[in-house]
Coordinates of C-alpha atoms and ligand atoms in Angstrom, one line a residue:
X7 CA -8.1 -29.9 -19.2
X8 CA -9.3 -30.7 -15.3
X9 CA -10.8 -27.3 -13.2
X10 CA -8.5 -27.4 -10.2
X11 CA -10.0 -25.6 -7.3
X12 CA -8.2 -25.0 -3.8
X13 CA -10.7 -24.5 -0.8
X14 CA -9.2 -23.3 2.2
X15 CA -11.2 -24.3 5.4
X16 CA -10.7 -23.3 8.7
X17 CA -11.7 -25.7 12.3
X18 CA -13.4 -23.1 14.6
X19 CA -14.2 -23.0 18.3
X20 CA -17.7 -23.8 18.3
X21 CA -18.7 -20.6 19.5
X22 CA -20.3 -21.5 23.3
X23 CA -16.8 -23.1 23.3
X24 CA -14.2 -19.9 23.4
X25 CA -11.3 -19.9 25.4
X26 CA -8.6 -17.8 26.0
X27 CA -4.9 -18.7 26.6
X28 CA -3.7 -16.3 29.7
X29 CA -0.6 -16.3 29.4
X30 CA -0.3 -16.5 25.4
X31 CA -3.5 -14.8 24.7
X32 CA -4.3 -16.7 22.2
X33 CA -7.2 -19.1 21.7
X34 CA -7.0 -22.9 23.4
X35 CA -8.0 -25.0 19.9
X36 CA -6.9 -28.1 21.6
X37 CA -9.6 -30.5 23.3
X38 CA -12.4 -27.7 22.2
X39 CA -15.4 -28.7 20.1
X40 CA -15.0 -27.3 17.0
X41 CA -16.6 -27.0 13.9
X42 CA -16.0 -26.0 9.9
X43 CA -16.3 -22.1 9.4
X44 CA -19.4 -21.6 8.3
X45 CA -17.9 -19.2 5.0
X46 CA -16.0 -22.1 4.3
X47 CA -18.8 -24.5 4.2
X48 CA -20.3 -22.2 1.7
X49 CA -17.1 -21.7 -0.5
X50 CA -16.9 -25.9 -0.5
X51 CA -20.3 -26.2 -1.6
X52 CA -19.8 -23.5 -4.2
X53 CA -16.5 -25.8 -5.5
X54 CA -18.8 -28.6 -5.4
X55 CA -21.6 -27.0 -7.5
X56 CA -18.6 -26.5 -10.0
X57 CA -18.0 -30.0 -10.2
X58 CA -21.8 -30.7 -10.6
X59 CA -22.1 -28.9 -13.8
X60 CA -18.0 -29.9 -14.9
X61 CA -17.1 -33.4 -13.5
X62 CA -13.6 -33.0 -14.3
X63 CA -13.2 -30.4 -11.6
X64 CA -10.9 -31.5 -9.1
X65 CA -11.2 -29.7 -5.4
X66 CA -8.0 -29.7 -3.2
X67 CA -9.0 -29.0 0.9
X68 CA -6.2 -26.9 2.5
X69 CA -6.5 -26.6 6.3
X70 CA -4.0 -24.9 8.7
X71 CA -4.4 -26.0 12.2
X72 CA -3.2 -28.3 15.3
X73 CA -3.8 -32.5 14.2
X74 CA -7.3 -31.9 15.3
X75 CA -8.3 -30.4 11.9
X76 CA -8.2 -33.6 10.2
X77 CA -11.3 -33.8 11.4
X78 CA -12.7 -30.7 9.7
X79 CA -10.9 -31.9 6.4
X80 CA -12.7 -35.4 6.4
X81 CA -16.2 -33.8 6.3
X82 CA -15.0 -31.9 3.9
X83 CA -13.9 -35.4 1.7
X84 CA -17.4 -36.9 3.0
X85 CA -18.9 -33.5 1.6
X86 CA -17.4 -34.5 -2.2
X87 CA -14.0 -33.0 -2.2
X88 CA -11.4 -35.3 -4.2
X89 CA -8.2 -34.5 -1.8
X90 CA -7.2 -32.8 1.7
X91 CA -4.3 -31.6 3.1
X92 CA -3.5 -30.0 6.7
X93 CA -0.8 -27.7 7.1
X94 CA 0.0 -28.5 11.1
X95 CA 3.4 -27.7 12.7
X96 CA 4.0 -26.3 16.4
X97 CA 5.8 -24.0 14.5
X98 CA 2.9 -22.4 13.0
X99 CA 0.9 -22.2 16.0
X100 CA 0.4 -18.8 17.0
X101 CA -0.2 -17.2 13.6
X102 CA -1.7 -13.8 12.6
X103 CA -3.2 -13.2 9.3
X104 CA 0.1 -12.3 8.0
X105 CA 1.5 -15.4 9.4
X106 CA -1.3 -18.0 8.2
X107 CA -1.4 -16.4 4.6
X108 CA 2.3 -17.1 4.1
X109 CA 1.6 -20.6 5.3
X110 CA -1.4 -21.1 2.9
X111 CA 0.1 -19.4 0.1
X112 CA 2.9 -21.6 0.5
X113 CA 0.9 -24.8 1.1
X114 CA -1.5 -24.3 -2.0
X115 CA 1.8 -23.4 -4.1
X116 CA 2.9 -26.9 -2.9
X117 CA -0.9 -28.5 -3.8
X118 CA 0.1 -27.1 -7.3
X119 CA -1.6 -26.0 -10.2
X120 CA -4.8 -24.4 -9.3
X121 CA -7.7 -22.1 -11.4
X122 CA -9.6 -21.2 -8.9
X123 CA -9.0 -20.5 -5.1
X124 CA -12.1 -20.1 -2.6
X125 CA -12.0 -18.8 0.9
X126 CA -14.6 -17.8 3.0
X127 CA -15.2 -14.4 4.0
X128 CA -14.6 -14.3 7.2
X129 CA -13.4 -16.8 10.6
X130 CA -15.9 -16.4 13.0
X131 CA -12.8 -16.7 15.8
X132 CA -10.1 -14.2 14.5
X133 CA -13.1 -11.9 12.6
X134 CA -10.9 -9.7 10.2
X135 CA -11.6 -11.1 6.9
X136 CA -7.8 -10.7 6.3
X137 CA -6.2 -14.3 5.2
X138 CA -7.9 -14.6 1.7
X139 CA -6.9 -11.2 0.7
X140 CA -3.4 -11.5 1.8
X141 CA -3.3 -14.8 0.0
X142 CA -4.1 -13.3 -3.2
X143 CA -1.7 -11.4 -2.5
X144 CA 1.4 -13.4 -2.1
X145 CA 0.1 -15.8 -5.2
X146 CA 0.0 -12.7 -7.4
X147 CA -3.4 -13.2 -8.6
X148 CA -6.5 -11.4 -8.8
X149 CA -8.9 -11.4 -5.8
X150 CA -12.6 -10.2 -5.4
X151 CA -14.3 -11.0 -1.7
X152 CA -18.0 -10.9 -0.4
X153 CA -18.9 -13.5 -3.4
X154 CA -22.5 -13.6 -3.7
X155 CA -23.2 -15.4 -7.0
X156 CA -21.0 -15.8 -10.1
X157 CA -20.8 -17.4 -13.5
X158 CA -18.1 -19.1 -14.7
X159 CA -17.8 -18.5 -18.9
X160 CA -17.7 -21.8 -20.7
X161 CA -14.0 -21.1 -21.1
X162 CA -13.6 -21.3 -18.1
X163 CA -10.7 -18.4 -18.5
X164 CA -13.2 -15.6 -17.2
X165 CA -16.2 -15.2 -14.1
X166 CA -18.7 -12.4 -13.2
X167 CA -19.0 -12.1 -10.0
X168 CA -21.7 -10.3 -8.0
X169 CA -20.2 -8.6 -4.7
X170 CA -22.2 -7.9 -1.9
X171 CA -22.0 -4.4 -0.5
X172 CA -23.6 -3.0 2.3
X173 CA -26.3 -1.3 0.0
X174 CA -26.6 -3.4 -3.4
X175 CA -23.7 -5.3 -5.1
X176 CA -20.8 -4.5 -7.4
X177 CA -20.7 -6.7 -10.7
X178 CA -17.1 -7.4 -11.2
X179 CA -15.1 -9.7 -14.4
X180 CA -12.2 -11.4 -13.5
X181 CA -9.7 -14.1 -14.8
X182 CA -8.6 -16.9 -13.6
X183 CA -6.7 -18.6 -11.8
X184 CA -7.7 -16.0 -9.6
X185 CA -8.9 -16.0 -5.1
X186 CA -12.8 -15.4 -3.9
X187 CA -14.2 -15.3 -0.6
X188 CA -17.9 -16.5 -0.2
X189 CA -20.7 -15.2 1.9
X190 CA -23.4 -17.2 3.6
X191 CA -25.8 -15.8 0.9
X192 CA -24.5 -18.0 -2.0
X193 CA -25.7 -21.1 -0.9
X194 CA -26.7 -23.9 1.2
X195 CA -24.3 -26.8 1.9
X196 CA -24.6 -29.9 1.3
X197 CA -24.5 -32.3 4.5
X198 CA -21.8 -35.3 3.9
X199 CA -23.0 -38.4 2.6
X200 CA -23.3 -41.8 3.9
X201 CA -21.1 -43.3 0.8
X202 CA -18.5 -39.8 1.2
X203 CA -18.3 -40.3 5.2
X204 CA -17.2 -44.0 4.4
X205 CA -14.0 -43.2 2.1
X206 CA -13.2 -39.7 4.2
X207 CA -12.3 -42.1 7.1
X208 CA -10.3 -44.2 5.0
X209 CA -8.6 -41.6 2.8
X210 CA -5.1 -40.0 3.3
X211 CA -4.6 -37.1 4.3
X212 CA -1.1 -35.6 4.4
X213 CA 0.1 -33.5 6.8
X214 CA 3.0 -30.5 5.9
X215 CA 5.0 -28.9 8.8
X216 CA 6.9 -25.4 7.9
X217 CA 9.9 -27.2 6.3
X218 CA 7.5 -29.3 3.6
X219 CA 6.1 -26.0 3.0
X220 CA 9.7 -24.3 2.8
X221 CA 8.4 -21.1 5.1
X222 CA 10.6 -19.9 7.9
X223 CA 9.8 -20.1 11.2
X224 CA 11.5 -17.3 12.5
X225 CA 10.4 -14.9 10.1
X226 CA 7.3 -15.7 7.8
X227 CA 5.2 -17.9 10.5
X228 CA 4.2 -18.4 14.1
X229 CA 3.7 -16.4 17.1
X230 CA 7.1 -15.2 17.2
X231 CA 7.6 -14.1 13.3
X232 CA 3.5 -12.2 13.9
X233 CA 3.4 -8.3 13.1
X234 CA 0.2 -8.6 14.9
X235 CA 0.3 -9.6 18.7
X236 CA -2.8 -9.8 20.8
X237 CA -2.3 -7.6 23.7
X238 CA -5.3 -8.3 25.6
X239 CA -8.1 -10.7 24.6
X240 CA -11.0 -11.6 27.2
X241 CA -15.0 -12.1 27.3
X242 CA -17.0 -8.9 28.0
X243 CA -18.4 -8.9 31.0
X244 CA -22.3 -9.2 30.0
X245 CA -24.1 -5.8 30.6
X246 CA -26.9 -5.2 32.9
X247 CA -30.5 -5.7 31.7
X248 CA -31.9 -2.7 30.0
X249 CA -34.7 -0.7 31.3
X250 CA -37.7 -0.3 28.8
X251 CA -39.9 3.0 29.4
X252 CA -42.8 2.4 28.0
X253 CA -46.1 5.1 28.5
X254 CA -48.3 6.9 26.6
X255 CA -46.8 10.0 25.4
X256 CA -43.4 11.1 24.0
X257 CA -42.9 13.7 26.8
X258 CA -43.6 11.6 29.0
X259 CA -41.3 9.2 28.6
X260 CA -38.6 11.9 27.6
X261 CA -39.7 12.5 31.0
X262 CA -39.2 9.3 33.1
X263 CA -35.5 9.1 30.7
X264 CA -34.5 12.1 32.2
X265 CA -35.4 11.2 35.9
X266 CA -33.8 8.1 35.4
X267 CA -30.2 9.8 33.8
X268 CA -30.5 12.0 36.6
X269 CA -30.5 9.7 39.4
X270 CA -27.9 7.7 37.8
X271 CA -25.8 10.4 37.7
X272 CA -25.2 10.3 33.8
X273 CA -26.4 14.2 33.6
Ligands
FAD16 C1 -10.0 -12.9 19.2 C2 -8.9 -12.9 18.2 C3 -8.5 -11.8 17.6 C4 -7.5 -11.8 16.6 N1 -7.1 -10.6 16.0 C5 -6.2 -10.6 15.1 C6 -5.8 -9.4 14.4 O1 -6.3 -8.3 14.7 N2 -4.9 -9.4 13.5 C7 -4.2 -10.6 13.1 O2 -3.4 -10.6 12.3 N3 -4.6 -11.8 13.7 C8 -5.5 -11.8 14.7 N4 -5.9 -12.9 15.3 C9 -5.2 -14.2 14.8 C10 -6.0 -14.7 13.6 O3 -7.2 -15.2 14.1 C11 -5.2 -15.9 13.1 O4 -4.2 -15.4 12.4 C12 -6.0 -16.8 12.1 O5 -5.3 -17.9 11.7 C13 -6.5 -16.1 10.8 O6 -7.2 -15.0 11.0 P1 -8.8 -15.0 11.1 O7 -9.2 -16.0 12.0 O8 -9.2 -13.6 11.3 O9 -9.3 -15.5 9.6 P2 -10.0 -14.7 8.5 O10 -9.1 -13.7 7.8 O11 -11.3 -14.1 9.0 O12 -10.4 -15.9 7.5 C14 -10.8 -15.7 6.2 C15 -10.8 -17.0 5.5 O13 -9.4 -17.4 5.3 C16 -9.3 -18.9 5.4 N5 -8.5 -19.2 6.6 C17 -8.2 -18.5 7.7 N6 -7.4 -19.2 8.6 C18 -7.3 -20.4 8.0 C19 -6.6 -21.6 8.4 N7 -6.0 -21.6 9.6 N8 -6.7 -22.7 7.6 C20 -7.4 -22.6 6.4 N9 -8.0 -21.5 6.0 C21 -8.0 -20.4 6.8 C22 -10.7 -19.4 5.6 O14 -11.3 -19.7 4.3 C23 -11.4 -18.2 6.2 O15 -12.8 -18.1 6.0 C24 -6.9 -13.0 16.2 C25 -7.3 -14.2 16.8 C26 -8.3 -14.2 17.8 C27 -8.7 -15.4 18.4

């Protein structure tokens, strides 16, 4: 019986590239280099490792995002996956985490059966880690995040996973089908190859607006149906250089710190 694995991958701003929409407040993906989330180039190569060792793995690409992220999904064919899709509807645009799981969820439902889902651990645009987690959720199945090496049992019915924490790692069992998130520590990806980049072009990838994916625009995606709106997003503006007090005693420059707090007025 074939491994089916869903790998959801998301087109980024390439980070000197982020722009905000005034009036919307949300980010500008059209016309903006972009680039496959790094997480999500490591939970693709991690599907792909799979299908090293079992060749009758299949691996499904799901991508929500404007037409652009076709793009994203064929390096991800040319990288070794066997199919792509790309959830992309104006409907959807807009979406918090709440949103984009709902779409997801309902996209990979559509994809059909599946063992294994991989996500990355984070976006490095939106930042909270959220989507996989609330995928899980809405599928009903099992979920562990911060993947930093596993072993799948010859069953294939059961994995240990290692999970990074912020001081060691947790060593967790869980069964499949069942959602992970991967960490840059698990691997390095593979680039695309010559033969992959070839067929990517030429493949077909289909493309499922909120009605092929039966989710409701009013209520379960897009800006509008969003718990979560952005009230205020804008670049920092860059700090001023630091001063470095540098002599040769403690007291000293306890010293020089306090002069300097003083005449800034600080205390
Ligand atoms: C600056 C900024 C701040 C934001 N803050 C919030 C917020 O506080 N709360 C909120 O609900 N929304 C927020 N959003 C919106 C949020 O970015 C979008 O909902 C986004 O689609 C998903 O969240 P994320 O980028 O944080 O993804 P994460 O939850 O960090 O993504 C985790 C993983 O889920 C998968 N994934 C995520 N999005 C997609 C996709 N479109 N297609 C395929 N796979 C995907 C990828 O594998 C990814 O690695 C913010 C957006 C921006 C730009």
């Amino acid at each position: 019986m074939a491994f089916n694995i869903v790998v959801c991958a998301k087109q980024v701003p390439d980070t000197n590239e982020i722009k905000i929409d005034p009036v919307k407040k949300t980010l500008i993906r059209e016309g903006v280099p972009s680039i496959l989330n790094h997480d999500d180039a490591n939970a693709l190569e991690e599907a792909l490792k799979i299908k090293d060792k079992w060749p009758d793995t299949h691996i499904t690409v799901v991508s929500m995002g404007p037409p652009q992220a076709k793009d994203l999904l064929i390096e991800c064919l040319a990288m070794g996956a066997d199919k792509a899709v790309l959830a992309s509807d104006r409907a959807l645009g807009g979406s918090d985490t709440w949103a984009t799981s709902n779409a997801l969820a309902a996209a990979i439902e559509k994809i059909g059966a599946y063992d294994l889902i991989f996500a990355g651990r984070q976006a490095i645009d939106g930042d909270t880690a959220q989507v996989g987690p609330q995928m899980a959720e809405k599928l009903g199945i099992p979920q562990v995040t911060y993947v930093k090496e596993f072993e799948i049992a010859d069953d294939r019915k059961t994995i240990t996973v290692k999970r990074a924490l912020e001081d060691g790692y947790e060593l967790i069992e869980i069964k499949t089908p069942c959602m992970l998130t991967a960490i840059k520590e698990l691997n390095t990806p593979r680039y695309m190859s010559i033969g992959g980049i070839y067929d990517a072009v030429n493949a077909e990838i289909p493309v499922w607006g909120a009605a092929d994916l039966g989710v409701d625009p009013d209520k379960e995606v897009g800006l509008e149906a969003s718990p979560t709106n952005v009230y205020r997003s804008f670049t920092p503006v860059p700090k001023g250089k630091g001063v470095m007090i540098e002599t040769d005693s403690d007291k000293e420059t306890a010293d020089k710190l306090i002069v300097g707090l003083k005449s800034k007025h600080v205390i």
